[in-house]
Tab-separated table of C-alpha atoms and ligand atoms in Angstrom:
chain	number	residue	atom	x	y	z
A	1	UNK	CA	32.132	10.354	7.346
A	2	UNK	CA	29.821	9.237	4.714
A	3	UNK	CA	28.336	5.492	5.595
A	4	UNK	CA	26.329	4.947	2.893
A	5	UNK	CA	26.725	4.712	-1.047
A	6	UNK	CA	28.180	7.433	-3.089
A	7	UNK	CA	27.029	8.004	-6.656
A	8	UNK	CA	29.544	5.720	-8.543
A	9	UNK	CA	28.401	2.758	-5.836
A	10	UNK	CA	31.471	3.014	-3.499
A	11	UNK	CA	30.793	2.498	-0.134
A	12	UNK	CA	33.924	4.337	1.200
A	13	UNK	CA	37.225	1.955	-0.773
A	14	UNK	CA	34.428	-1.052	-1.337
A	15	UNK	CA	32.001	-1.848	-4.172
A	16	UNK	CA	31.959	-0.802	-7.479
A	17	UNK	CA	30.738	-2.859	-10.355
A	18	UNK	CA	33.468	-5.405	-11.715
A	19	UNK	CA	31.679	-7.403	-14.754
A	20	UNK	CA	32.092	-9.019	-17.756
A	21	UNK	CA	31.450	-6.319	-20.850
A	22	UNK	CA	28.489	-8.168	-21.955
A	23	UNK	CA	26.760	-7.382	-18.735
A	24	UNK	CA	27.684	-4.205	-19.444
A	25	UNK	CA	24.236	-2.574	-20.940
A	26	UNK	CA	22.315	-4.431	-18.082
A	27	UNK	CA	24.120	-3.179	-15.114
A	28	UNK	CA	23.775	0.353	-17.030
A	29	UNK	CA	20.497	-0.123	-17.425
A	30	UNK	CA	19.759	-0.972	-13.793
A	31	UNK	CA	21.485	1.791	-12.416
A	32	UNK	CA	20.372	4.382	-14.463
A	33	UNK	CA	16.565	3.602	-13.735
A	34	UNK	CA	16.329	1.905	-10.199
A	35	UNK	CA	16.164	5.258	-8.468
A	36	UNK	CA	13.477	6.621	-10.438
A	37	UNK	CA	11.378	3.110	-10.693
A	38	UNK	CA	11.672	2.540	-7.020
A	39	UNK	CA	10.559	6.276	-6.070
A	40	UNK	CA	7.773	5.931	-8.383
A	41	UNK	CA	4.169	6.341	-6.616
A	42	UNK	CA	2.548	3.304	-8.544
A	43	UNK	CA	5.514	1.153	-7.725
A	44	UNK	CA	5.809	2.270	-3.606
A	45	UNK	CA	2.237	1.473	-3.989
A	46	UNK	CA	1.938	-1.839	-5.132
A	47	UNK	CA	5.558	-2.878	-3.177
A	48	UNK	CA	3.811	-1.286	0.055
A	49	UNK	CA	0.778	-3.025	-0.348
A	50	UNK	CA	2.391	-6.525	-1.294
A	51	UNK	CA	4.367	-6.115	2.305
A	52	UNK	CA	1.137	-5.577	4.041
A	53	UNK	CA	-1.092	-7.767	2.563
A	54	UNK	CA	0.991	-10.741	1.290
A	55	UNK	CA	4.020	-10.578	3.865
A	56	UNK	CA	2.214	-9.547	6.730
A	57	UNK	CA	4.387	-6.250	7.325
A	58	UNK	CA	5.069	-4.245	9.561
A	59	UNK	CA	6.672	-7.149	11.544
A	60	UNK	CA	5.992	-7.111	15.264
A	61	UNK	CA	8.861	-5.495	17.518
A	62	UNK	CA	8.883	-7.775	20.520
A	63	UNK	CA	9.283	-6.608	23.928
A	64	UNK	CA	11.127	-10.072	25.235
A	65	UNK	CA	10.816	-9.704	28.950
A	66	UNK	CA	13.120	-13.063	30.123
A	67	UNK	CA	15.777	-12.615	27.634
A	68	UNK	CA	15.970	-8.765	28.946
A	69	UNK	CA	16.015	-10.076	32.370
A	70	UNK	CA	18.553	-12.467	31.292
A	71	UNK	CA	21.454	-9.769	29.779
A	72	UNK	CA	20.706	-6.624	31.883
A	73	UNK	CA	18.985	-4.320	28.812
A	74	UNK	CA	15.785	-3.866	27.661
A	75	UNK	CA	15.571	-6.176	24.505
A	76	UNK	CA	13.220	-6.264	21.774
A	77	UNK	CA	13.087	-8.820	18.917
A	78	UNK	CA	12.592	-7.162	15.296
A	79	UNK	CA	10.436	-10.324	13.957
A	80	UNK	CA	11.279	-10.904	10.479
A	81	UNK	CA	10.749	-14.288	11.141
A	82	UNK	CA	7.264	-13.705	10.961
A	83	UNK	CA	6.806	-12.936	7.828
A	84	UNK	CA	5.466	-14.833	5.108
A	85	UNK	CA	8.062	-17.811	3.828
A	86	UNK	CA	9.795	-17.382	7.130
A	87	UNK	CA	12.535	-14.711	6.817
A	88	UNK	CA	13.215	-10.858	5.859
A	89	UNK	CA	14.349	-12.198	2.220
A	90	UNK	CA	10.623	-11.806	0.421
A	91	UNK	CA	10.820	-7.870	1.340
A	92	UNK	CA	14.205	-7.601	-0.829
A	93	UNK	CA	12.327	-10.589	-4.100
A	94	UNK	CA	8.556	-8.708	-4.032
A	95	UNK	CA	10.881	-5.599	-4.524
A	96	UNK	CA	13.235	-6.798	-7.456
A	97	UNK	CA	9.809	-8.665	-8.937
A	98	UNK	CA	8.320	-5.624	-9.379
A	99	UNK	CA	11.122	-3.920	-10.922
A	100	UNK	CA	11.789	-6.607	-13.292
A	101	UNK	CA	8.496	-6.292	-14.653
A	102	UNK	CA	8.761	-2.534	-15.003
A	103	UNK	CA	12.002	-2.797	-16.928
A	104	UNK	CA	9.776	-5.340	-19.209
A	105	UNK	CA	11.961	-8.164	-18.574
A	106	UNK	CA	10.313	-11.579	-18.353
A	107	UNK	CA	12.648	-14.315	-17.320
A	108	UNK	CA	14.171	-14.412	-13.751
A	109	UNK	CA	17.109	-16.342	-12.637
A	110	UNK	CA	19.080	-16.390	-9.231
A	111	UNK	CA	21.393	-18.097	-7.502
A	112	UNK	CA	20.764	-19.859	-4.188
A	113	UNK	CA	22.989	-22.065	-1.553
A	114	UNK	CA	20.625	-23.657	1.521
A	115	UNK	CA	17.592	-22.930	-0.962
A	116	UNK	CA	16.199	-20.175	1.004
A	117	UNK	CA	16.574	-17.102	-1.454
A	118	UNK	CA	15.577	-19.725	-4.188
A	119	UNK	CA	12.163	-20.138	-2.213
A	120	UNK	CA	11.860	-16.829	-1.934
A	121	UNK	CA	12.357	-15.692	-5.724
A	122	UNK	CA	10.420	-18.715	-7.275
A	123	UNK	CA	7.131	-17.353	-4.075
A	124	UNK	CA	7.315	-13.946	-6.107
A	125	UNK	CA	7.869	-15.706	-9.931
A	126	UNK	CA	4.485	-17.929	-8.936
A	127	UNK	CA	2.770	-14.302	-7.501
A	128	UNK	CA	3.347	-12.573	-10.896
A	129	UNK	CA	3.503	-15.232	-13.347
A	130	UNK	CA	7.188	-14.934	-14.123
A	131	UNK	CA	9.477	-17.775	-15.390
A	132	UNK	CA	11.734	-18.778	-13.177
A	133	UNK	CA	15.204	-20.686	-12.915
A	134	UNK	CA	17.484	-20.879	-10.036
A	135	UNK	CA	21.086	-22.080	-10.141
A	136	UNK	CA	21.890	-24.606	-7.109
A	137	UNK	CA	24.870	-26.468	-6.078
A	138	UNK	CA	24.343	-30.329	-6.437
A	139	UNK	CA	25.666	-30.494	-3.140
A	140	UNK	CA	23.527	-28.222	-1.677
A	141	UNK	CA	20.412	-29.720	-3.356
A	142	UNK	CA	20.941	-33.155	-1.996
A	143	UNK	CA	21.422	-31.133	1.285
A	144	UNK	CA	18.160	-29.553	1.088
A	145	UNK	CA	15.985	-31.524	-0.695
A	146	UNK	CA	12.288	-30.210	0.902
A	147	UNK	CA	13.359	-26.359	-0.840
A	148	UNK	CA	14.176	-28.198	-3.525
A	149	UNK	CA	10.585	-29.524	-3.727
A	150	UNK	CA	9.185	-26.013	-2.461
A	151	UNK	CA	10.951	-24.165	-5.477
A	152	UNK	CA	9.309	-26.863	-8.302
A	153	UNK	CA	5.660	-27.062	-6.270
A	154	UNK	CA	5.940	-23.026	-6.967
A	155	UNK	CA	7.036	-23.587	-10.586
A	156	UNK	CA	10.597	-23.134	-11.106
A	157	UNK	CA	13.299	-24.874	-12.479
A	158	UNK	CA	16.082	-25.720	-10.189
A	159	UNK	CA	19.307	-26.222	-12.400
A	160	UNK	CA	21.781	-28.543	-10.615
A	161	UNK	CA	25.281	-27.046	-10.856
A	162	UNK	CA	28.216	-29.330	-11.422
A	163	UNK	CA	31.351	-27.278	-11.399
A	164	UNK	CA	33.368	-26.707	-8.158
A	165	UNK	CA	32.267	-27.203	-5.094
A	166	UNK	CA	28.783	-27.276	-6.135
A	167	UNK	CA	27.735	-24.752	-3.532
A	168	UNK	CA	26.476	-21.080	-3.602
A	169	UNK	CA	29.884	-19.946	-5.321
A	170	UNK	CA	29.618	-22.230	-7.883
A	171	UNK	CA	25.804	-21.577	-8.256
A	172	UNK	CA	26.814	-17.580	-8.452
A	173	UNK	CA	28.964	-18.088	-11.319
A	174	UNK	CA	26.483	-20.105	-12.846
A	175	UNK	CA	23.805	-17.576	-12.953
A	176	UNK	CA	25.778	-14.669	-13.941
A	177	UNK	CA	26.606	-17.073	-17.004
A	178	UNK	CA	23.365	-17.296	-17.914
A	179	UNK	CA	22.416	-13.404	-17.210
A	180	UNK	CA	25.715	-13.145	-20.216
A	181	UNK	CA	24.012	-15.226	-22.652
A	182	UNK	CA	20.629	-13.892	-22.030
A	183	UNK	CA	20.760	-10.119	-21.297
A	184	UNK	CA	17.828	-8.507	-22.803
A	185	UNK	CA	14.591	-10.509	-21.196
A	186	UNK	CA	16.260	-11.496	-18.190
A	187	UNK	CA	16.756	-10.319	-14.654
A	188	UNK	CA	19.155	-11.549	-11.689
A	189	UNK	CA	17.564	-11.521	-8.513
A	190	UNK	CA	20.437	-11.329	-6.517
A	191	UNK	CA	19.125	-11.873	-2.840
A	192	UNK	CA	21.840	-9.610	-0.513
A	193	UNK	CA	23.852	-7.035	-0.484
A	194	UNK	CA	26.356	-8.173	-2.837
A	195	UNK	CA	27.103	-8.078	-6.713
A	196	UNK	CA	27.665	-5.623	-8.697
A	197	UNK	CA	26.414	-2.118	-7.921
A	198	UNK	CA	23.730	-0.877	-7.591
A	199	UNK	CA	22.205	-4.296	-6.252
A	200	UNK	CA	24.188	-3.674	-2.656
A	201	UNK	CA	21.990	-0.108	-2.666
A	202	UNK	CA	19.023	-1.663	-4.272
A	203	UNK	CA	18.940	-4.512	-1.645
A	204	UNK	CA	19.303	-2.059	1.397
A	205	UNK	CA	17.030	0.128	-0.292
A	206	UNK	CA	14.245	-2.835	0.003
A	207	UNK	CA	15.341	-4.010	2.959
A	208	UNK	CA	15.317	-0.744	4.903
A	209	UNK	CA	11.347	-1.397	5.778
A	210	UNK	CA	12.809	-2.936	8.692
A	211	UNK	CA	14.471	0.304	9.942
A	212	UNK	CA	12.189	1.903	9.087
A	213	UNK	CA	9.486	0.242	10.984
A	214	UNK	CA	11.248	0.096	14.098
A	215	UNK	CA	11.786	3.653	14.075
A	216	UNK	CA	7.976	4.104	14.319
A	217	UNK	CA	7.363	1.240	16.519
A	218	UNK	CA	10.423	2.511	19.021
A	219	UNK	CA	8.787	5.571	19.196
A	220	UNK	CA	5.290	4.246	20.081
A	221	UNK	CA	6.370	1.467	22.728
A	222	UNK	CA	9.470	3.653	23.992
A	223	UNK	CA	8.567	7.444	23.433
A	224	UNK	CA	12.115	7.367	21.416
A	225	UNK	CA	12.724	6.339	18.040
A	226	UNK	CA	16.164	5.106	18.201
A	227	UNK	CA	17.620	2.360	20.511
A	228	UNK	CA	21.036	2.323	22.258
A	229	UNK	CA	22.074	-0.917	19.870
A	230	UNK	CA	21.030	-2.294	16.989
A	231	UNK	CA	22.493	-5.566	16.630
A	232	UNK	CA	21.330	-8.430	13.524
A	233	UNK	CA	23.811	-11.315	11.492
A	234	UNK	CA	25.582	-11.001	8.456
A	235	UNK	CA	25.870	-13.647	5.932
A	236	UNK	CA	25.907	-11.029	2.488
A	237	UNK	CA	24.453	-8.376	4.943
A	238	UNK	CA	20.691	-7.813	3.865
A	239	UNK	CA	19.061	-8.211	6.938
A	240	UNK	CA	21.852	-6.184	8.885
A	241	UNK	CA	21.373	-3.588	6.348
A	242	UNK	CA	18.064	-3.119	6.383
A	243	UNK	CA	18.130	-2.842	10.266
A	244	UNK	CA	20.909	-0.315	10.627
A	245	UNK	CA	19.830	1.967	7.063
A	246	UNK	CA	17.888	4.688	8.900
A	247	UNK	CA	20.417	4.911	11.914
A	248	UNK	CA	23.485	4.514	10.034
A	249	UNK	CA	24.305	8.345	10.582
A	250	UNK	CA	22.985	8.918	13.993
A	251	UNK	CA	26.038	8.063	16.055
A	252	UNK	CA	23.858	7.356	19.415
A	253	UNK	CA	23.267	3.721	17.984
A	254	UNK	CA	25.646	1.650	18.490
A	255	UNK	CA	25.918	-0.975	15.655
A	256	UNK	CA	27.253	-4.514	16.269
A	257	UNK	CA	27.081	-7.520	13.736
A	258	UNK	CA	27.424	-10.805	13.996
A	259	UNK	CA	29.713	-13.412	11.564
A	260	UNK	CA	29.772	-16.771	11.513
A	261	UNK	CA	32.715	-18.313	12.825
A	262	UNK	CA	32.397	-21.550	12.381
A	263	UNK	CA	34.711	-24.099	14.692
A	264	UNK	CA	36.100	-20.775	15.518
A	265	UNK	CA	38.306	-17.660	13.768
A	266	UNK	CA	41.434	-19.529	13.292
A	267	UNK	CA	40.614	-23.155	13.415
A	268	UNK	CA	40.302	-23.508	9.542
A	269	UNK	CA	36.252	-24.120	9.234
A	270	UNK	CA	35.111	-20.986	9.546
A	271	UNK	CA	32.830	-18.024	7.416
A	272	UNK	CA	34.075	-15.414	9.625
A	273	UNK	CA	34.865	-12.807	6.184
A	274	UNK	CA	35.395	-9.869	8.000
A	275	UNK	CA	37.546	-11.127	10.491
A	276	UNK	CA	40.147	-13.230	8.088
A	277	UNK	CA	39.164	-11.585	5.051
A	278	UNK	CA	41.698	-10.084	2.475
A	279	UNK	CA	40.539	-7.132	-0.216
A	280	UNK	CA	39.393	-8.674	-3.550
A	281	UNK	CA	37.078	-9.065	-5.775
A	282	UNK	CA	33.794	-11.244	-6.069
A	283	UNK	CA	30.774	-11.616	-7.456
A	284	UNK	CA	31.410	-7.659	-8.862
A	285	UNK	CA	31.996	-6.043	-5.895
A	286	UNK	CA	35.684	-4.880	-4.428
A	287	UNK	CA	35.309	-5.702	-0.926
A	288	UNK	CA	36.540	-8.369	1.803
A	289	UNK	CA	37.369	-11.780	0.464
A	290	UNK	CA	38.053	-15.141	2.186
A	291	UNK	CA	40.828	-16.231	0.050
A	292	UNK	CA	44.487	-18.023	0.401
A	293	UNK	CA	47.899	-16.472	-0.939
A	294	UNK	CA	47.409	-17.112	-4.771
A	295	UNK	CA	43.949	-15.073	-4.383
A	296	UNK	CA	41.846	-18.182	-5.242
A	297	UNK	CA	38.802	-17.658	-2.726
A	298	UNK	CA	38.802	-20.285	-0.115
A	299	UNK	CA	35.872	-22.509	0.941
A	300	UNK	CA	33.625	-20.758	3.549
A	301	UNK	CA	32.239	-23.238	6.626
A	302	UNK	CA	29.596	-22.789	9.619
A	303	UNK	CA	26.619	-24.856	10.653
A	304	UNK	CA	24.499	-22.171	9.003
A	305	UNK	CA	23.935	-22.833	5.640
A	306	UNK	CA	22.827	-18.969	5.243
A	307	UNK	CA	25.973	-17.445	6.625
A	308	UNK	CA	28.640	-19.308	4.594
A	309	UNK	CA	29.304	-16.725	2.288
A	310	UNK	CA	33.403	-16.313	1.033
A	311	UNK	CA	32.272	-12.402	0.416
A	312	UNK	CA	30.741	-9.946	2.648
A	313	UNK	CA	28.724	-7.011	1.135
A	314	UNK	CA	30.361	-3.490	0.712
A	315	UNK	CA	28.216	-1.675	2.921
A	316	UNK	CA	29.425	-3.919	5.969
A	317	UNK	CA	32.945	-4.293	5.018
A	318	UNK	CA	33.314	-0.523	5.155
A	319	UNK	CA	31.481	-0.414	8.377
A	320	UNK	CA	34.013	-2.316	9.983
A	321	UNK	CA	37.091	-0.537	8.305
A	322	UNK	CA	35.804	2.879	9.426
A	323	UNK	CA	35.251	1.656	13.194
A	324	UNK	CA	30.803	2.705	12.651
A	325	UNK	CA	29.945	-1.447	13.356
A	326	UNK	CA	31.135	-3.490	15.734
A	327	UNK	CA	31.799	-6.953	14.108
A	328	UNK	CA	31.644	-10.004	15.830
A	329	UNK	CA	32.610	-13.638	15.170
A	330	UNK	CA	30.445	-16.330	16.869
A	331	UNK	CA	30.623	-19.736	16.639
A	332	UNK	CA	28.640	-22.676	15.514
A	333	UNK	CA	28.455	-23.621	19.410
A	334	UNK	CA	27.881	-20.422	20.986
A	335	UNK	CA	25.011	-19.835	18.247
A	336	UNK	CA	23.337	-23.326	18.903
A	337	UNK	CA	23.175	-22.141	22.929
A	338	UNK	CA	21.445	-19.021	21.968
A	339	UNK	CA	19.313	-20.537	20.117
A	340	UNK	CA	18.427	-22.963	22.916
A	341	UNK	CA	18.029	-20.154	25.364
A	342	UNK	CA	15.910	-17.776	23.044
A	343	UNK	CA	13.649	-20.943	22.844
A	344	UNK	CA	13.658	-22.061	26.355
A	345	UNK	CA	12.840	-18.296	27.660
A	346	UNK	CA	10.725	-16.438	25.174
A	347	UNK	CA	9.338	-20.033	22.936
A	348	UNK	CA	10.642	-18.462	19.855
A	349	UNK	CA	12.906	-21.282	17.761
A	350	UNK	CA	15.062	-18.595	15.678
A	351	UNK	CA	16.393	-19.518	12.459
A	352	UNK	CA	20.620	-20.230	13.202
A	353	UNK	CA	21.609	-17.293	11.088
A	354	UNK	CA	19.696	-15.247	13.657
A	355	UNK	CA	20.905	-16.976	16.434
A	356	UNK	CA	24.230	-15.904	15.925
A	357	UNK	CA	22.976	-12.357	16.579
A	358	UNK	CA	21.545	-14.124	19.502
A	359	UNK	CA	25.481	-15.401	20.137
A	360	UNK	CA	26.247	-11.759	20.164
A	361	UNK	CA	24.254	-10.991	23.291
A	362	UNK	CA	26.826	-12.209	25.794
A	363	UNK	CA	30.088	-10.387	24.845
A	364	UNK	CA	28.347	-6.978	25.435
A	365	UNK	CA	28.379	-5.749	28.701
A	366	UNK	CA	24.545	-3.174	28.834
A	367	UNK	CA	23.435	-0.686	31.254
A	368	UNK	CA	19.675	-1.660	32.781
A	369	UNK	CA	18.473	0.728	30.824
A	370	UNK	CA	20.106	0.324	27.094
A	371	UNK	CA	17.711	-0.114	24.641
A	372	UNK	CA	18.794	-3.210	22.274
A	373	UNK	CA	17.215	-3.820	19.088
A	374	UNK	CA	18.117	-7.608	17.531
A	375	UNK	CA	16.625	-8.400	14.535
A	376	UNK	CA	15.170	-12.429	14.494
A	377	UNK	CA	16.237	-12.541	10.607
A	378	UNK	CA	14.270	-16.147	9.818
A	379	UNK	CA	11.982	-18.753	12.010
A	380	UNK	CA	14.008	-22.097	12.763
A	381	UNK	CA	11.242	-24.768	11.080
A	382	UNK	CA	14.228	-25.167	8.453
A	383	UNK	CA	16.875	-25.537	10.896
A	384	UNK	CA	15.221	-28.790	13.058
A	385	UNK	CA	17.608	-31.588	11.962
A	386	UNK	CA	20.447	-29.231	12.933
A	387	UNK	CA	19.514	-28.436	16.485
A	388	UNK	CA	17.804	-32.325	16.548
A	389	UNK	CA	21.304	-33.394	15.380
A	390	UNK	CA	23.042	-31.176	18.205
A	391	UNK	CA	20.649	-31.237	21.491
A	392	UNK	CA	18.985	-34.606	20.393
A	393	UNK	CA	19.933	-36.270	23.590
A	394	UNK	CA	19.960	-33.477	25.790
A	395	UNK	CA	16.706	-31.966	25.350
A	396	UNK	CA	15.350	-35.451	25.726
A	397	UNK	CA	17.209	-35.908	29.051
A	398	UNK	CA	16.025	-32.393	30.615
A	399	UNK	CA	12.834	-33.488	30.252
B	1	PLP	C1	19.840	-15.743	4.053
B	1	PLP	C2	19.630	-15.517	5.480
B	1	PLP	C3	20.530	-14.733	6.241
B	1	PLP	C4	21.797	-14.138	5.697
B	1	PLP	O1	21.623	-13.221	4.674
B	1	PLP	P1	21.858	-11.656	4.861
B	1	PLP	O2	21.813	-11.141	3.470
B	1	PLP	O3	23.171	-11.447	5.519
B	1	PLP	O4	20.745	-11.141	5.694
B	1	PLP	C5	20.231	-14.514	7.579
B	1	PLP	N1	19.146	-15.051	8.166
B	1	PLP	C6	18.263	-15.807	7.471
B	1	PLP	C7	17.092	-16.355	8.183
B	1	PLP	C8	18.482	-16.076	6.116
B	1	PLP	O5	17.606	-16.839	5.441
């Protein structure tokens, strides 16, 4: 069984690039010359040194003794959430940055719900001098008002979108407008493993540093470089990707990701894609697809503004099909308890997309000795209000 992409970007039945003609030449363009750009020596250079020195790669991989204690395995923390601007998203923008410039493009645009890719792109625009626009949901800019103000202090333009919902969907289809009317100087940072291909591929590509690193690191700390689980959440599926890339064919690893599922799987308010999903199309990419009986895609919900995604990206919707991930649905409440406990026993406040890989922990049963590898996606500075809003009164009271 082949797990990864095959050469017309078809992870197994999912993928493929569905676009407007116009976007025709760029998508063309990108595919025929990632490969090449991205195994370049110059580029691996600068993208390798730009991790080090300016994202503070390799992240650690935690040993974290009381939440091992706590579940039975031996549990490490990959610590994305230690890198610079707080989550593994900078290792997939310094990646696409650098490619943009080498295809000579000089105008950026993405697309961005909670603000947090938007950061991200407009840290790497300000690094190289790039122009930069992102497309947000009005909705989600009142929502997030201090990325708002990070993304304009770095110097881009945040374009309210009106349309819709005014959230990421909307936001999406506003950007790809913009990459119609403006295809020869511009690139779309798209910022997971979704659109079009190759950006699934490209993503994972950029993203597999994490793998990558824990490979080595397992192999220092452990004396073996692969663990018994690898487990991470998936909101697109960049950060999952990136931890499972360089064990997706080694069948001792057990791979288990986490969706959000909101109030719960059936309850109506819910982002759980995989679980509910129907085949369709979005954003370019055949794959699973939240959507009701007339196919019109239906409005995703959790309390994490990073995992409310209508879509999931190809790679993970065929690694639930073929039975090689384990995918699991966690709720808003279960994640907000993991979160609480990964702070009480190891003083790490995880971002909430991470803690529903945290969620994930206590419907596995381990053996004392598994090795489990959970990748901390983000840092929880963003997420404050939400757990203030939701343990307020209780933390108080504890104390
Ligand atoms: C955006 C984000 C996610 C979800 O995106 P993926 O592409 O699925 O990784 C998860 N965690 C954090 C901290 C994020 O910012």
């Amino acid at each position: 069984m082949d797990y990864n992409v095959n050469s017309e970007g078809y992870y197994g039945e999912f993928g493929g690039a569905y676009i407007p003609e116009i976007l025709f030449g760029n998508v063309r363009d990108l595919r025929e010359r990632y490969l090449a750009i991205m195994s370049d020596g110059e580029f691996l250079r600068e993208f390798e040194g730009l991790l080090r020195d300016y994202v503070g790669r390799p992240s650690p991989l935690y040993y974290a003794s009381r939440l091992s204690a706590r579940y039975g395995a031996r549990i490490y923390l990959k610590r994305e959430d230690l890198n610079h601007t707080g989550a593994h998203k900078i290792n997939n923008t310094i990646g696409q940055i650098l490619l943009a410039r080498r295809m000579g493009k000089t105008r950026i645009i993405a697309e961005t719900g909670a603000g947090q890719h938007g950061v991200a792109t407009a840290t790497v625009c300000a690094l190289k001098g790039m122009q930069c626009i992102v497309y947000m949901g009005e909705t989600d800019i009142a929502r997030q008002k201090l990325n708002v103000q990070k993304m304009e202090m770095l110097g881009a333009e945040v374009r309210p979108v009106t349309c819709g919902n005014k959230t990421l969907k909307d936001a999406t289809n506003e950007a790809i407008r913009d990459w119609c009317c403006n295809p020869s100087d511009t690139h779309y940072i798209i910022g997971s493993t979704v659109g079009p291909h190759p950006y699934p591929d490209m993503v994972a590509r950029f993203q597999s540093v994490i793998s990558a690193e824990i490979k080595n690191q397992l192999q220092r700390q452990e004396g073996r470089d692969y663990p018994d689980y690898l487990m991470a959440c998936v909101g697109g599926g960049s950060n999952a990707a990136g931890t499972f890339y360089h064990y997706l064919d080694d069948l001792r690893v057990k791979l288990v990701a986490s969706e959000a599922a909101g109030l719960g799987v059936d309850s109506g308010e819910t982002a759980a894609t995989i679980h509910l999903g129907k085949r369709g199309i979005i954003h370019g990419s055949r794959t699973f697809v939240m959507q009701d009986e007339d196919g019109q895609i239906t409005e995703p919900y959790s309390v994490s503004a990073g995992l409310d995604y209508p879509g999931i990206g190809p790679m993970h919707a065929h690694l639930a099909v073929t039975g090689r991930a384990e995918v699991l649905a966690v709720t808003d409440g279960e994640a907000l308890d993991a979160a609480m406990e990964l702070t009480r026993l190891e003083g790490i406040i995880p971002a909430i997309e991470s803690a529903h890989a945290l969620g994930a922990l206590a419907k596995k049963r381990f053996e004392a000795a598994d090795i489990v590898v959970l990748t901390l996606s983000g840092r929880g500075d963003k997420d404050m209000e939400t757990y203030i809003d939701h343990f307020g009164k209780t933390a108080a009271n504890e104390n």
